[in-house]
Short mmCIF file of C-alpha atoms in Angstrom, two decimals:
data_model
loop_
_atom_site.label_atom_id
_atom_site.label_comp_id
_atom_site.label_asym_id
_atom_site.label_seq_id
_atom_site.Cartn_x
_atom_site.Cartn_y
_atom_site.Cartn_z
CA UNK A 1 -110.76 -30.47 22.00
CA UNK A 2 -109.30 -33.44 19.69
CA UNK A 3 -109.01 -30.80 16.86
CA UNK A 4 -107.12 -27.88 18.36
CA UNK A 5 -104.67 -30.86 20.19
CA UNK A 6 -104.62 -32.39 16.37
CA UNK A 7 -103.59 -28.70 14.92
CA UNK A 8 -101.10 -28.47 17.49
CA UNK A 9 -100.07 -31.53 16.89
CA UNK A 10 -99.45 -30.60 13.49
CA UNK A 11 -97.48 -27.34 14.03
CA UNK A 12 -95.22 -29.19 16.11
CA UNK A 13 -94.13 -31.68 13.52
CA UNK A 14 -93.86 -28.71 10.82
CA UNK A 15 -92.19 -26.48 13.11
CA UNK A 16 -89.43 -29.55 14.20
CA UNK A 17 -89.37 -29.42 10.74
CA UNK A 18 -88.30 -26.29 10.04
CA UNK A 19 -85.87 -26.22 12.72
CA UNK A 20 -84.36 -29.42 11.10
CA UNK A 21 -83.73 -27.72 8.12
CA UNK A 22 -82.10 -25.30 9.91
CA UNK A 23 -79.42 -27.26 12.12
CA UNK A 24 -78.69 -29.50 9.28
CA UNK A 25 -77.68 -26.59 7.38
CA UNK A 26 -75.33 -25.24 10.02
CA UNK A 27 -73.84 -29.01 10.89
CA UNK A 28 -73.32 -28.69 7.10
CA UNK A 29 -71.16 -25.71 7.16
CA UNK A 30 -69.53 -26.42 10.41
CA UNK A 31 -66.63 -27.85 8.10
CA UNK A 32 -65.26 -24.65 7.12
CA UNK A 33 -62.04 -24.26 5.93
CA UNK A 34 -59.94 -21.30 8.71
CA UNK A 35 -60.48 -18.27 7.19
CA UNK A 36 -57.03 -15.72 7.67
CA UNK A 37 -57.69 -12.19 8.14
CA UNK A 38 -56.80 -10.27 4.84
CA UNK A 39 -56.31 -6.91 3.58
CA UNK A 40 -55.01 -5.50 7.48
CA UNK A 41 -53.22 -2.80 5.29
CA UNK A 42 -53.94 -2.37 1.37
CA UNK A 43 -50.31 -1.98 0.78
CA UNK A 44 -46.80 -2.80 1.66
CA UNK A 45 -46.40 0.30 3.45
CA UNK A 46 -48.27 2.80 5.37
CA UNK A 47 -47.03 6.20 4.38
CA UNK A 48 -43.26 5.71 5.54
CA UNK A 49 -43.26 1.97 7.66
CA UNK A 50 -43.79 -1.52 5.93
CA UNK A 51 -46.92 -3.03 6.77
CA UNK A 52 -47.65 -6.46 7.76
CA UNK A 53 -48.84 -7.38 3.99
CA UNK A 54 -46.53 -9.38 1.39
CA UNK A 55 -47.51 -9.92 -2.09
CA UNK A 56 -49.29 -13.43 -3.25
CA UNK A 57 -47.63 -15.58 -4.55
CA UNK A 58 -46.70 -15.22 -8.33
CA UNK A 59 -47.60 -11.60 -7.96
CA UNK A 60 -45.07 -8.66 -8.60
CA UNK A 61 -45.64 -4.87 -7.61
CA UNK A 62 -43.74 -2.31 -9.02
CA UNK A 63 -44.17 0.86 -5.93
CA UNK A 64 -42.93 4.27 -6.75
CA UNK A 65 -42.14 6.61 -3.84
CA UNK A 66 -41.66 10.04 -4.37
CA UNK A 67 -40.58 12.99 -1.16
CA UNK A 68 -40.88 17.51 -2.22
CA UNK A 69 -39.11 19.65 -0.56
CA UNK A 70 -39.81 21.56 2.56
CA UNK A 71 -43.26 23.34 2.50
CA UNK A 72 -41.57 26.34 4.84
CA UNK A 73 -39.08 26.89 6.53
CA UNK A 74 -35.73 28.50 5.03
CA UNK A 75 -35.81 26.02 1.86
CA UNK A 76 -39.82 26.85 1.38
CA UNK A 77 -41.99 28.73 0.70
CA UNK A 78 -42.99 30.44 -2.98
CA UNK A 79 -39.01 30.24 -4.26
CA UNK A 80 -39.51 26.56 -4.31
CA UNK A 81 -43.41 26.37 -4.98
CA UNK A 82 -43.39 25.37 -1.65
CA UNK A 83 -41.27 21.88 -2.25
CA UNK A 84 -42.45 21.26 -5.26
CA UNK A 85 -39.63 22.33 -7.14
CA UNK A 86 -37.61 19.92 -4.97
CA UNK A 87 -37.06 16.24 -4.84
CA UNK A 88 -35.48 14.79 -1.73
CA UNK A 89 -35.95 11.40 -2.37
CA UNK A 90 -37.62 8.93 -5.19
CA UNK A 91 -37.53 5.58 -5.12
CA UNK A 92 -38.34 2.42 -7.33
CA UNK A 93 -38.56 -0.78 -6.28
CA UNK A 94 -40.40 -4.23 -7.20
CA UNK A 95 -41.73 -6.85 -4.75
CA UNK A 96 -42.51 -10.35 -5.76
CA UNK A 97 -44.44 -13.33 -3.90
CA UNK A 98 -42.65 -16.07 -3.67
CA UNK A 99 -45.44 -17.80 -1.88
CA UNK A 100 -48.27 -16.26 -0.65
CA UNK A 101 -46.09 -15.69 3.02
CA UNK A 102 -42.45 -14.85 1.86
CA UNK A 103 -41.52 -11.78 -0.61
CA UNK A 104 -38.57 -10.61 -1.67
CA UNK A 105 -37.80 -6.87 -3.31
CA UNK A 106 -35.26 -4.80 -5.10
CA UNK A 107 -35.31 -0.88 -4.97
CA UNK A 108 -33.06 2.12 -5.81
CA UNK A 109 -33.26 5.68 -4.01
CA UNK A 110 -32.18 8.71 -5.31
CA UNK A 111 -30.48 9.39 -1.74
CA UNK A 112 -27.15 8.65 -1.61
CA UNK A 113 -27.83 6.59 -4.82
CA UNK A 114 -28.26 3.59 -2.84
CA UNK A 115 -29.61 0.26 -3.84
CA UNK A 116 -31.78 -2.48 -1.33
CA UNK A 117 -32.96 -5.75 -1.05
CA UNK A 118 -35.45 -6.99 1.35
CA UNK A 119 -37.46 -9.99 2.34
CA UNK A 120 -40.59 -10.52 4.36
CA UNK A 121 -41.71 -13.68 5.82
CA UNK A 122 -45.79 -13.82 7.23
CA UNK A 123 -45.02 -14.92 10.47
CA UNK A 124 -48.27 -15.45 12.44
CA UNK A 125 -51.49 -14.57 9.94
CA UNK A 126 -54.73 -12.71 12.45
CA UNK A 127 -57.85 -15.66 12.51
CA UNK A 128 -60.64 -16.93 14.60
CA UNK A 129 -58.14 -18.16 17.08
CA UNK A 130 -54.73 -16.03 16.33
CA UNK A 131 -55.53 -12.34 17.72
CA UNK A 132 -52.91 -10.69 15.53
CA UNK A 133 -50.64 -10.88 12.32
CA UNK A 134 -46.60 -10.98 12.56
CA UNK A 135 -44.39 -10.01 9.58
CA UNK A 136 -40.47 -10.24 9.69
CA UNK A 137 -39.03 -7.97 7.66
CA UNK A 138 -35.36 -7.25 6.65
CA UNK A 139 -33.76 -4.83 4.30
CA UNK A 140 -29.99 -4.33 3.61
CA UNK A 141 -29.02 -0.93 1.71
CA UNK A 142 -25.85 0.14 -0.22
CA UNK A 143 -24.88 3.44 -0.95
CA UNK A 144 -23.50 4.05 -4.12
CA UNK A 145 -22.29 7.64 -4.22
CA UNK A 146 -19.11 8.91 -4.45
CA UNK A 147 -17.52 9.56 -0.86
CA UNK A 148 -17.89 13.27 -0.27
CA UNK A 149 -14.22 12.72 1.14
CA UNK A 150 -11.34 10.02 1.31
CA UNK A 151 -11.48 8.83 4.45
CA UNK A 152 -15.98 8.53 4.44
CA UNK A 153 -15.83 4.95 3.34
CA UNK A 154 -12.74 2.87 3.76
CA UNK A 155 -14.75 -0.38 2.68
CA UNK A 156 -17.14 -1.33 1.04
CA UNK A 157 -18.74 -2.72 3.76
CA UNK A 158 -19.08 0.96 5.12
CA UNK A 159 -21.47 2.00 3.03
CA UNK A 160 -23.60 -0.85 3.86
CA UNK A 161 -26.64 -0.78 6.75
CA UNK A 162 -29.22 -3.15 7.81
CA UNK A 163 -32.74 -3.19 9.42
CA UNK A 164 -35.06 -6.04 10.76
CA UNK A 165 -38.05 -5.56 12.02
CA UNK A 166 -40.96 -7.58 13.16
CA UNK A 167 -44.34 -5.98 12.34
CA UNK A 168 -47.65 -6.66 14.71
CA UNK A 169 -50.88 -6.09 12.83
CA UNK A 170 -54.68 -6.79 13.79
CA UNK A 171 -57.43 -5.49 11.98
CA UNK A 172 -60.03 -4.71 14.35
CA UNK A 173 -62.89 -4.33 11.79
CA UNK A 174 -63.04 -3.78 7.92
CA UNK A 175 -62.22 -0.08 8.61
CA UNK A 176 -60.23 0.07 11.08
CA UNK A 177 -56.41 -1.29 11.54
CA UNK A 178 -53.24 -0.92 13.79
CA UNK A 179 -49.84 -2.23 13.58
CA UNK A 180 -46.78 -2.25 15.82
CA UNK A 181 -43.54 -2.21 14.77
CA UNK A 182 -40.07 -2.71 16.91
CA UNK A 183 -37.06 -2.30 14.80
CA UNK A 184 -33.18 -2.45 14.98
CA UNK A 185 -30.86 -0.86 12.43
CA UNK A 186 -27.59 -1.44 11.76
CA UNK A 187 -25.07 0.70 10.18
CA UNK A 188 -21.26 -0.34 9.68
CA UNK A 189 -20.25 3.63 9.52
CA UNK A 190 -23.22 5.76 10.71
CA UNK A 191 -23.21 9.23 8.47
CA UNK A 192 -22.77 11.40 11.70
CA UNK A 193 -19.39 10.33 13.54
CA UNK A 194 -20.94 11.23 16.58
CA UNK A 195 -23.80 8.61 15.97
CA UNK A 196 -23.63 4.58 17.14
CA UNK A 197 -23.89 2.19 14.82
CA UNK A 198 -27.05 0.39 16.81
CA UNK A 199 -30.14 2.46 16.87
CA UNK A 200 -33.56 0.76 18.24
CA UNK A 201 -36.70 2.58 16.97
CA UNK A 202 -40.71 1.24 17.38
CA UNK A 203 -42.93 2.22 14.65
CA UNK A 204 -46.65 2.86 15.07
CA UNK A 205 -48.90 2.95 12.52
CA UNK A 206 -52.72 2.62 11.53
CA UNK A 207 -55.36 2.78 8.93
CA UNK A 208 -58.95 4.36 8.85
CA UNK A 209 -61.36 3.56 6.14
CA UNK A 210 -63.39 7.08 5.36
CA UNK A 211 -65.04 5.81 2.34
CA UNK A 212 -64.94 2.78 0.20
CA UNK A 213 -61.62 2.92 -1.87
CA UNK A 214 -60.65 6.12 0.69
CA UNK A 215 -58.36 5.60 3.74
CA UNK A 216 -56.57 7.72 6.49
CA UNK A 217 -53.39 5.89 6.66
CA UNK A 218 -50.58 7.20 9.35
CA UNK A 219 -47.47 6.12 11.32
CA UNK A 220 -44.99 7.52 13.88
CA UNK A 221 -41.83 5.85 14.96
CA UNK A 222 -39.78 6.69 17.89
CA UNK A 223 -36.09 6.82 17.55
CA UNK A 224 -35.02 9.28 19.98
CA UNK A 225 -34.94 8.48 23.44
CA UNK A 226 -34.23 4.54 22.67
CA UNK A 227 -30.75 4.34 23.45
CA UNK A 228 -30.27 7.17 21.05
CA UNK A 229 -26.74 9.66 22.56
CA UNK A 230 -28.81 13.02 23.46
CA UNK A 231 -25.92 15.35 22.74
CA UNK A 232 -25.07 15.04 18.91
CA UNK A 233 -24.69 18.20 17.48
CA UNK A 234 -27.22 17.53 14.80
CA UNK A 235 -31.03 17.55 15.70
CA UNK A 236 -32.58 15.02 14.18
CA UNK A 237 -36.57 14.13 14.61
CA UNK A 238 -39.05 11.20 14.99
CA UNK A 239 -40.77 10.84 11.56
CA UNK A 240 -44.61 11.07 11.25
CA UNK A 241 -46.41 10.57 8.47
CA UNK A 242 -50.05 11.41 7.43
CA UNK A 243 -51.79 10.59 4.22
CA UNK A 244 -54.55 9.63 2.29
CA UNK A 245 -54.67 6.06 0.41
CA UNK A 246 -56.79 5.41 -2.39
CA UNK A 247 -57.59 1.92 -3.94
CA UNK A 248 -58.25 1.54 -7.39
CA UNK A 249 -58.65 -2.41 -8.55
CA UNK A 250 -54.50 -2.67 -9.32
CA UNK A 251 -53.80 0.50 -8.70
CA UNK A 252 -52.95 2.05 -4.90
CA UNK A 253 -52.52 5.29 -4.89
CA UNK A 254 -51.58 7.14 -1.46
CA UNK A 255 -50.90 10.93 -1.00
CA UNK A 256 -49.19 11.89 2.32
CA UNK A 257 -47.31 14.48 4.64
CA UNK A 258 -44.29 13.85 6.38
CA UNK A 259 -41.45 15.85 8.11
CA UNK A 260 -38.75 12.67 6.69
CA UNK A 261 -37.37 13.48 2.78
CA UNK A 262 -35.94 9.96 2.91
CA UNK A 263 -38.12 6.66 2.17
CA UNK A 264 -36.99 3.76 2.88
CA UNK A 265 -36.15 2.94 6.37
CA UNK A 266 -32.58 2.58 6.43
CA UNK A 267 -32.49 6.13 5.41
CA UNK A 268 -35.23 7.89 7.39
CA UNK A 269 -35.16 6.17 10.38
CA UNK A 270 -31.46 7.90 11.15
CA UNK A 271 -31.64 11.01 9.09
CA UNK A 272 -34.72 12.65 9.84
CA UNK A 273 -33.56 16.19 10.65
CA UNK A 274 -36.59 18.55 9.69
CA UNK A 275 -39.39 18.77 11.86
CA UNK A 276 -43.46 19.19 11.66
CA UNK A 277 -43.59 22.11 13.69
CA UNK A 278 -40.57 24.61 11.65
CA UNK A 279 -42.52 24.19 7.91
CA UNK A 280 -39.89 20.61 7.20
CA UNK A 281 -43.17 18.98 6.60
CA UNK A 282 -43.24 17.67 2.93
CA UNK A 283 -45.43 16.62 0.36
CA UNK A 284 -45.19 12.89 -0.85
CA UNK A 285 -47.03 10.48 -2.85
CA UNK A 286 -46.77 6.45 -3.96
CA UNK A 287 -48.00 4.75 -6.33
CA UNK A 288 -48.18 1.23 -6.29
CA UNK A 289 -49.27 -1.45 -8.88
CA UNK A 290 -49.62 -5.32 -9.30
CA UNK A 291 -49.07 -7.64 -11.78
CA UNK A 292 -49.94 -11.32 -11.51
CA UNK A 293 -47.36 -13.04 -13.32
CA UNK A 294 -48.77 -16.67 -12.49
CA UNK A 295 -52.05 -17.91 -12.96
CA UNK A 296 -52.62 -20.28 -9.93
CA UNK B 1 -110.79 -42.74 25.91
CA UNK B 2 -110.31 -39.03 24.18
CA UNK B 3 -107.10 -38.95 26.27
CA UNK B 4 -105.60 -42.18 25.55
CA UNK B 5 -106.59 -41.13 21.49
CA UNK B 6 -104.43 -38.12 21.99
CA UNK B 7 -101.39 -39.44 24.26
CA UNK B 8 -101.54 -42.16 20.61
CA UNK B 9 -102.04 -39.90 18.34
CA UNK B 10 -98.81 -37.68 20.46
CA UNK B 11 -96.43 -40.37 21.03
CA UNK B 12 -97.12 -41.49 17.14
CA UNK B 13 -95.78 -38.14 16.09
CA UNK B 14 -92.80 -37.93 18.53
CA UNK B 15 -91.86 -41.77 17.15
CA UNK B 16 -92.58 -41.74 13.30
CA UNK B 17 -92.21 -38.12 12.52
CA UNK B 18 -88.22 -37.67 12.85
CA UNK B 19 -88.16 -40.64 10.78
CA UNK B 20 -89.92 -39.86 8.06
CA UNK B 21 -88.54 -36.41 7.85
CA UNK B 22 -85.37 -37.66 7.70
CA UNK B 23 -86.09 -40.38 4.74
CA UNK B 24 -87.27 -37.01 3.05
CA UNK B 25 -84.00 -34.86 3.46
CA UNK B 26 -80.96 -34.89 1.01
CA UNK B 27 -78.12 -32.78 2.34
CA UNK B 28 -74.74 -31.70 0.63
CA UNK B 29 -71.89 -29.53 1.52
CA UNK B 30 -69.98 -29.93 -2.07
CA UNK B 31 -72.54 -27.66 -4.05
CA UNK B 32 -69.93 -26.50 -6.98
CA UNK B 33 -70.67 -22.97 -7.69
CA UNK B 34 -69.34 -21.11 -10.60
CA UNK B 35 -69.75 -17.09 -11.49
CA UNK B 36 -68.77 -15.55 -14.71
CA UNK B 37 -68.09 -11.96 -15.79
CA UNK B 38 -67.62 -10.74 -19.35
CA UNK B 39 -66.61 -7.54 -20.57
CA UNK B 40 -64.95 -7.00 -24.04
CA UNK B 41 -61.73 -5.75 -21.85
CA UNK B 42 -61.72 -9.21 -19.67
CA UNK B 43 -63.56 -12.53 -18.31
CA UNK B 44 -63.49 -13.02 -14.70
CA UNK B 45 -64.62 -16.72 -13.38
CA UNK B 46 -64.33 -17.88 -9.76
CA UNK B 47 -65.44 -21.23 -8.34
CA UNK B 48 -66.80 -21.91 -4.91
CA UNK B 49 -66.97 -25.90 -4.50
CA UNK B 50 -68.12 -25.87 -0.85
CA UNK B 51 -71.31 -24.66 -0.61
CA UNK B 52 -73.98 -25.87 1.41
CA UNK B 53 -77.65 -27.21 0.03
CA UNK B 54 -80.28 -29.10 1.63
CA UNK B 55 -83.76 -30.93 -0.27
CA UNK B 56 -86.89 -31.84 1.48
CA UNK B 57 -88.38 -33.80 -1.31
CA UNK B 58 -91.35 -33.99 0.21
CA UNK B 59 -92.29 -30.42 0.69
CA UNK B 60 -90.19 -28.76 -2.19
CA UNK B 61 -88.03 -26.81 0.20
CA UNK B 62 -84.61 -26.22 -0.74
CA UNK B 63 -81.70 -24.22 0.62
CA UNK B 64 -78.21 -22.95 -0.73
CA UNK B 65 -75.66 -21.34 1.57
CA UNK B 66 -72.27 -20.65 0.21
CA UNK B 67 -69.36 -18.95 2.04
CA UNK B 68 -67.97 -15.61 0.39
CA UNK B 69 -64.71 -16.34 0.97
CA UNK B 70 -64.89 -19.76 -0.24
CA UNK B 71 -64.58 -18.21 -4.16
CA UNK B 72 -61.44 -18.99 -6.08
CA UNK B 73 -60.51 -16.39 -8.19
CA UNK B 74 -57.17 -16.86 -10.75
CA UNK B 75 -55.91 -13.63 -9.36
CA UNK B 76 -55.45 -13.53 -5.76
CA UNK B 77 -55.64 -9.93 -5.86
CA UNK B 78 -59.01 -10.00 -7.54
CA UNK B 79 -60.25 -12.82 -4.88
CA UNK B 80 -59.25 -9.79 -2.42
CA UNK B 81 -61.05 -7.22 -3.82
CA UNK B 82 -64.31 -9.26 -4.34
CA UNK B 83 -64.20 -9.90 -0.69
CA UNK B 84 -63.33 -6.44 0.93
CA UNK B 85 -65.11 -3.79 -1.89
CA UNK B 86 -67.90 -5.59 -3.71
CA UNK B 87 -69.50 -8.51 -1.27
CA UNK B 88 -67.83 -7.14 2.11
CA UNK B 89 -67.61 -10.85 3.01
CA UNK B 90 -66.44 -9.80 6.67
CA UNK B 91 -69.99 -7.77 6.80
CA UNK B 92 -71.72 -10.54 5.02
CA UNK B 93 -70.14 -14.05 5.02
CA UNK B 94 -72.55 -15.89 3.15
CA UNK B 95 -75.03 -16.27 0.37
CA UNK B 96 -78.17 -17.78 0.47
CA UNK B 97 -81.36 -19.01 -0.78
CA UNK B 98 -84.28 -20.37 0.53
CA UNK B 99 -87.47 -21.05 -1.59
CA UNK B 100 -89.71 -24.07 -2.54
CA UNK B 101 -90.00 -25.76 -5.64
CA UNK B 102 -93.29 -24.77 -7.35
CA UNK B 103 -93.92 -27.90 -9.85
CA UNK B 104 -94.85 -31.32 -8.21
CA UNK B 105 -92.60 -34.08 -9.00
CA UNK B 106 -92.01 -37.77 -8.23
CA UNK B 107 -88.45 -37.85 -6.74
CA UNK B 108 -88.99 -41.72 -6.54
CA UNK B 109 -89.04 -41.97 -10.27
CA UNK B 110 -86.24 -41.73 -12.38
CA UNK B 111 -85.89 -38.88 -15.03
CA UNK B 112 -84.73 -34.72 -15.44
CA UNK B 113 -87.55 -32.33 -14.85
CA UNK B 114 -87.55 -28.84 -15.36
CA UNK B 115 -88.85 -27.22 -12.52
CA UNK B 116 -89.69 -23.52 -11.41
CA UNK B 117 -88.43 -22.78 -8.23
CA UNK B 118 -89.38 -19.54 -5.94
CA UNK B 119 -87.84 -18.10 -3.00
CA UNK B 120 -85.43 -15.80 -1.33
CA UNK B 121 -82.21 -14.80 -2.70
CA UNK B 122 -79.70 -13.06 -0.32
CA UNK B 123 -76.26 -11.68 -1.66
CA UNK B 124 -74.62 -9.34 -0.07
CA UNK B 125 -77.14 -9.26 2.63
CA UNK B 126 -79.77 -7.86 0.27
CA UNK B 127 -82.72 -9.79 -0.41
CA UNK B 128 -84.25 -10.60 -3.64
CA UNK B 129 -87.91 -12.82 -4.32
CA UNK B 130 -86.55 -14.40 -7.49
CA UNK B 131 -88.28 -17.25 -9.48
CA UNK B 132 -85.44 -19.64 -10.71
CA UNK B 133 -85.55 -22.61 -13.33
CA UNK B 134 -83.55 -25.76 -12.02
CA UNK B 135 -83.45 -28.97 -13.72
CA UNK B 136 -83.52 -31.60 -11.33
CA UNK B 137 -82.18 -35.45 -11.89
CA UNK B 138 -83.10 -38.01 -10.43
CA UNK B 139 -81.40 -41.26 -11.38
CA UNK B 140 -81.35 -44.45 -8.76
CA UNK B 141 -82.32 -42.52 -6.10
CA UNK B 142 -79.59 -39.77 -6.66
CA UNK B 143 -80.61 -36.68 -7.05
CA UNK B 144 -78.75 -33.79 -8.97
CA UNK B 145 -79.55 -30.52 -9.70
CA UNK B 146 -78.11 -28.10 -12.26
CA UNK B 147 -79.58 -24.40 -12.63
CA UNK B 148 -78.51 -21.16 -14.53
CA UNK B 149 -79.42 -17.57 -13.44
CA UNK B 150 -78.30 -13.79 -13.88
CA UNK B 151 -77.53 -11.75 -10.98
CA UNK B 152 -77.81 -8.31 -11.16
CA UNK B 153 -75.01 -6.26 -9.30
CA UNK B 154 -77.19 -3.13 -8.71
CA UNK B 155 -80.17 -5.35 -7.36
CA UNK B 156 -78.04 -6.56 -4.83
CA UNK B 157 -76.50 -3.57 -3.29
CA UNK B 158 -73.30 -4.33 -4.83
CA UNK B 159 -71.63 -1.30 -6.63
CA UNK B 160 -68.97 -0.97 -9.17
CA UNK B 161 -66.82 2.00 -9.23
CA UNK B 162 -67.50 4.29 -12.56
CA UNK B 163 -63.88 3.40 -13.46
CA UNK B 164 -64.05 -0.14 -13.64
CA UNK B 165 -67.18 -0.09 -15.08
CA UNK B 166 -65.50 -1.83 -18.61
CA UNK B 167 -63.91 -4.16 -16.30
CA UNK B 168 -66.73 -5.86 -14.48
CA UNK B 169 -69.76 -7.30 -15.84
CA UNK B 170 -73.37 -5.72 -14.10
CA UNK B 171 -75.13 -8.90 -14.90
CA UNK B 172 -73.11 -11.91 -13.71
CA UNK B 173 -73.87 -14.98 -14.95
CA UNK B 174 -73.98 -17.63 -12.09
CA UNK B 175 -73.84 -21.69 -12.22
CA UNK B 176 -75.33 -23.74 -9.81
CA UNK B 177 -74.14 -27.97 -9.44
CA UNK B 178 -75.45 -30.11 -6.99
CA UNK B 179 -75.02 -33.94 -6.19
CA UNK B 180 -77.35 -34.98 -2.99
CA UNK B 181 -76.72 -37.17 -0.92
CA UNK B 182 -79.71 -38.96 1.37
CA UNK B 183 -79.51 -37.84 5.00
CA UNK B 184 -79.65 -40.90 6.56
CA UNK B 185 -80.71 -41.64 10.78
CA UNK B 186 -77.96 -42.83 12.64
#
């Protein structure tokens, strides 16, 4: 009797032992730092819309866009390899971090030879307590071309537009995020008279990790049927893009589908005129890479 | 009389036990942790300085737990990577080790030993029984350990796409500091 209550005795103490061990380790790591959320999106932008992410700081990406022709359609088909032979858009821009929230960019597109500059700030950053991300983003674009007739640009200032938009991002799981994206563009002489110069648009877009380095990546954003004048002579379409992103170490890599030849948002937000459904669906692909300029 | 021996023997263990325990146990949550990689092509180091280790001097136990995320990388981009493709830190958000050492040693006396020490090492949730050389310090009552050991990627789950291959070590070469401090009763 004195020896089994002495063994139990003795389990006891080890086992309050054991548990000791235990609790002290977690009272020791109870002083974590707040860990943010990273990598909602692997890249600036989603196949047409800008994500939530900015660059680090000190880090600079160089992203080249590039948008075929039609697949079908009257402009597809086998004369034009299917689109290949065409190039609606191309663009090349850089980003750079000026901290690890706030990046600022430069980029030229091939339509309507126009240059931009954008910014985005990191708003709100997803953690234990903050249930999403919010990224501001701006981007101002000047078109460069010659006016196709006298009276096209009076000013300068009419060839300029503008576009803010504030991005909300969560990432659910590692393989799995969404983002939600109102916008407002500005344009001081819209391309089609009959157009405003406001036009609201809300971007939707997500991200669906297949394989390691392999992601789904898609976005849609409405622009018709915000405010948008329903009898314009023109049709024009909201843009949807499909593609595949691929990660390697620097390198991203993402091939896509979209009925919008235009890539930056200024541009395809208002002119998006072909259509998924008549062969206007196009082949695309960006490439994006990073350099760290400053070794923290 | 065999009742009043047991409610002693009972109330003995409930009073001294926690006490002595406690007099055995040095804590720390500043365990400096460094990895290296080496390739011809380039070096990659990143530092974790808030890792987690507890000592029971008097049974040999010992335990590491370090945060993934908590690894400093030069290239925030890298730091990035290491989390989401190689140690899935969100899956896994910390690695451990919990063994005993194996040599007997007079903590109460100062000197540095060179001790084996055997146990369970978990990265990237896989588990490896690794043996481990540490060489302890003792000096007034501090203690300090300082270790050296190889981690093999593959052993650990953790794989390296065929195109980085010249980029990232498969051994990684991993450096373990820690200062104790006494866990004392308040």
């Amino acid at each position: 009797m004195n020896k089994f209550f002495f063994c139990l005795l003795l389990i006891s103490t080890f086992s309050v032992c054991a548990q000791d061990m235990d609790s002290i380790m977690q009272n020791l790591d109870s002083g974590a730092e707040r860990e943010f959320v990273q990598a909602t999106f692997k890249s600036p932008r989603l196949v047409l819309l800008q994500t939530n992410e900015t660059q680090n700081k000190g880090d600079l990406a160089f992203w080249i866009g590039h948008r075929f022709g039609d697949i079908g359609g009257e402009f597809g088909g086998s004369h034009t390899l299917f689109g290949l032979d065409v190039a609606t858009d191309l663009y090349i821009g850089f980003d750079y971090g000026i901290t690890d929230r706030m990046t600022i960019g430069v980029g030229r597109s091939k339509f309507n030879e126009s240059y931009n500059l954008l910014a985005k700030y990191k708003l709100l950053r997803q953690h234990e307590f903050m249930p999403v991300s919010v990224t501001l983003f701006g981007q101002s674009n000047w078109i460069t071309r010659k006016a196709f007739n006298n009276n096209e640009f009076p000013s300068q200032n009419d060839r300029t537009s503008h576009f803010f938009q504030a991005t909300v991002a969560k990432k659910f799981s590692p393989s799995f995020s969404l983002m939600l994206s109102p916008g407002y563009l500005f344009r001081a002489q819209p391309q089609d008279p009959q157009e405003m110069q406001n036009l609201f648009s809300v971007g939707i877009g997500g991200r669906l990790k297949i394989y390691k380095r392999f992601s789904l990546i898609a976005d849609y954003t409405l622009v018709n049927g915000l405010g948008r004048s329903k009898d314009l002579n023109t049709e024009y379409y909201n843009p949807l893009g499909i593609g595949l992103e691929i990660e390697t170490g620097g390198h991203v890599f993402s091939l896509n589908f979209q009925n919008s030849s235009y890539i930056i948002e200024n541009n395809f937000i208002p002119n998006t005129q072909k259509s998924w459904e008549d062969g206007g669906v196009r082949f695309g692909f960006a490439i994006s890479r990073n350099f760290n300029l400053a070794g923290r | 009389m065999k009742h009043l021996n047991i409610m002693f023997l009972v109330l003995l263990s409930l009073f001294i036990s926690p006490k002595i325990l406690a007099q055995e146990i040095y804590q720390t949550n500043q365990v400096i942790t460094t990895f290296f990689s080496t390739t011809p092509i380039e070096d990659i180091k990143a530092v974790s300085n808030s890792g987690a280790s507890i000592l029971n001097t008097e049974t040999g136990e010992i335990l590491f737990q370090i945060r993934t995320r908590s690894f400093q990388f030069r290239k925030a981009l890298m730091q990035e990577h290491f989390n989401e493709n190689y140690l899935e830190s969100e899956k896994h958000p910390f690695s451990s080790f919990k063994g005993r050492i194996l040599d007997k040693i007079n903590f109460g006396k100062d000197g540095e030993y060179q001790v084996k020490c055997s146990g369970n090492l978990i990265i990237h949730g896989v588990g490896r029984k690794r043996e481990i050389l540490l060489t302890i310090q003792v000096k007034n009552g501090q203690i300090s350990i300082k270790s050296q050991f190889d981690v093999a990627c593959k052993d650990h789950d953790i794989k390296i796409p065929k195109i980085l291959w010249e980029n990232i070590a498969e051994v990684i070469s991993v450096e373990v500091n820690v200062n104790y401090q006494k866990l004392t009763n308040e």
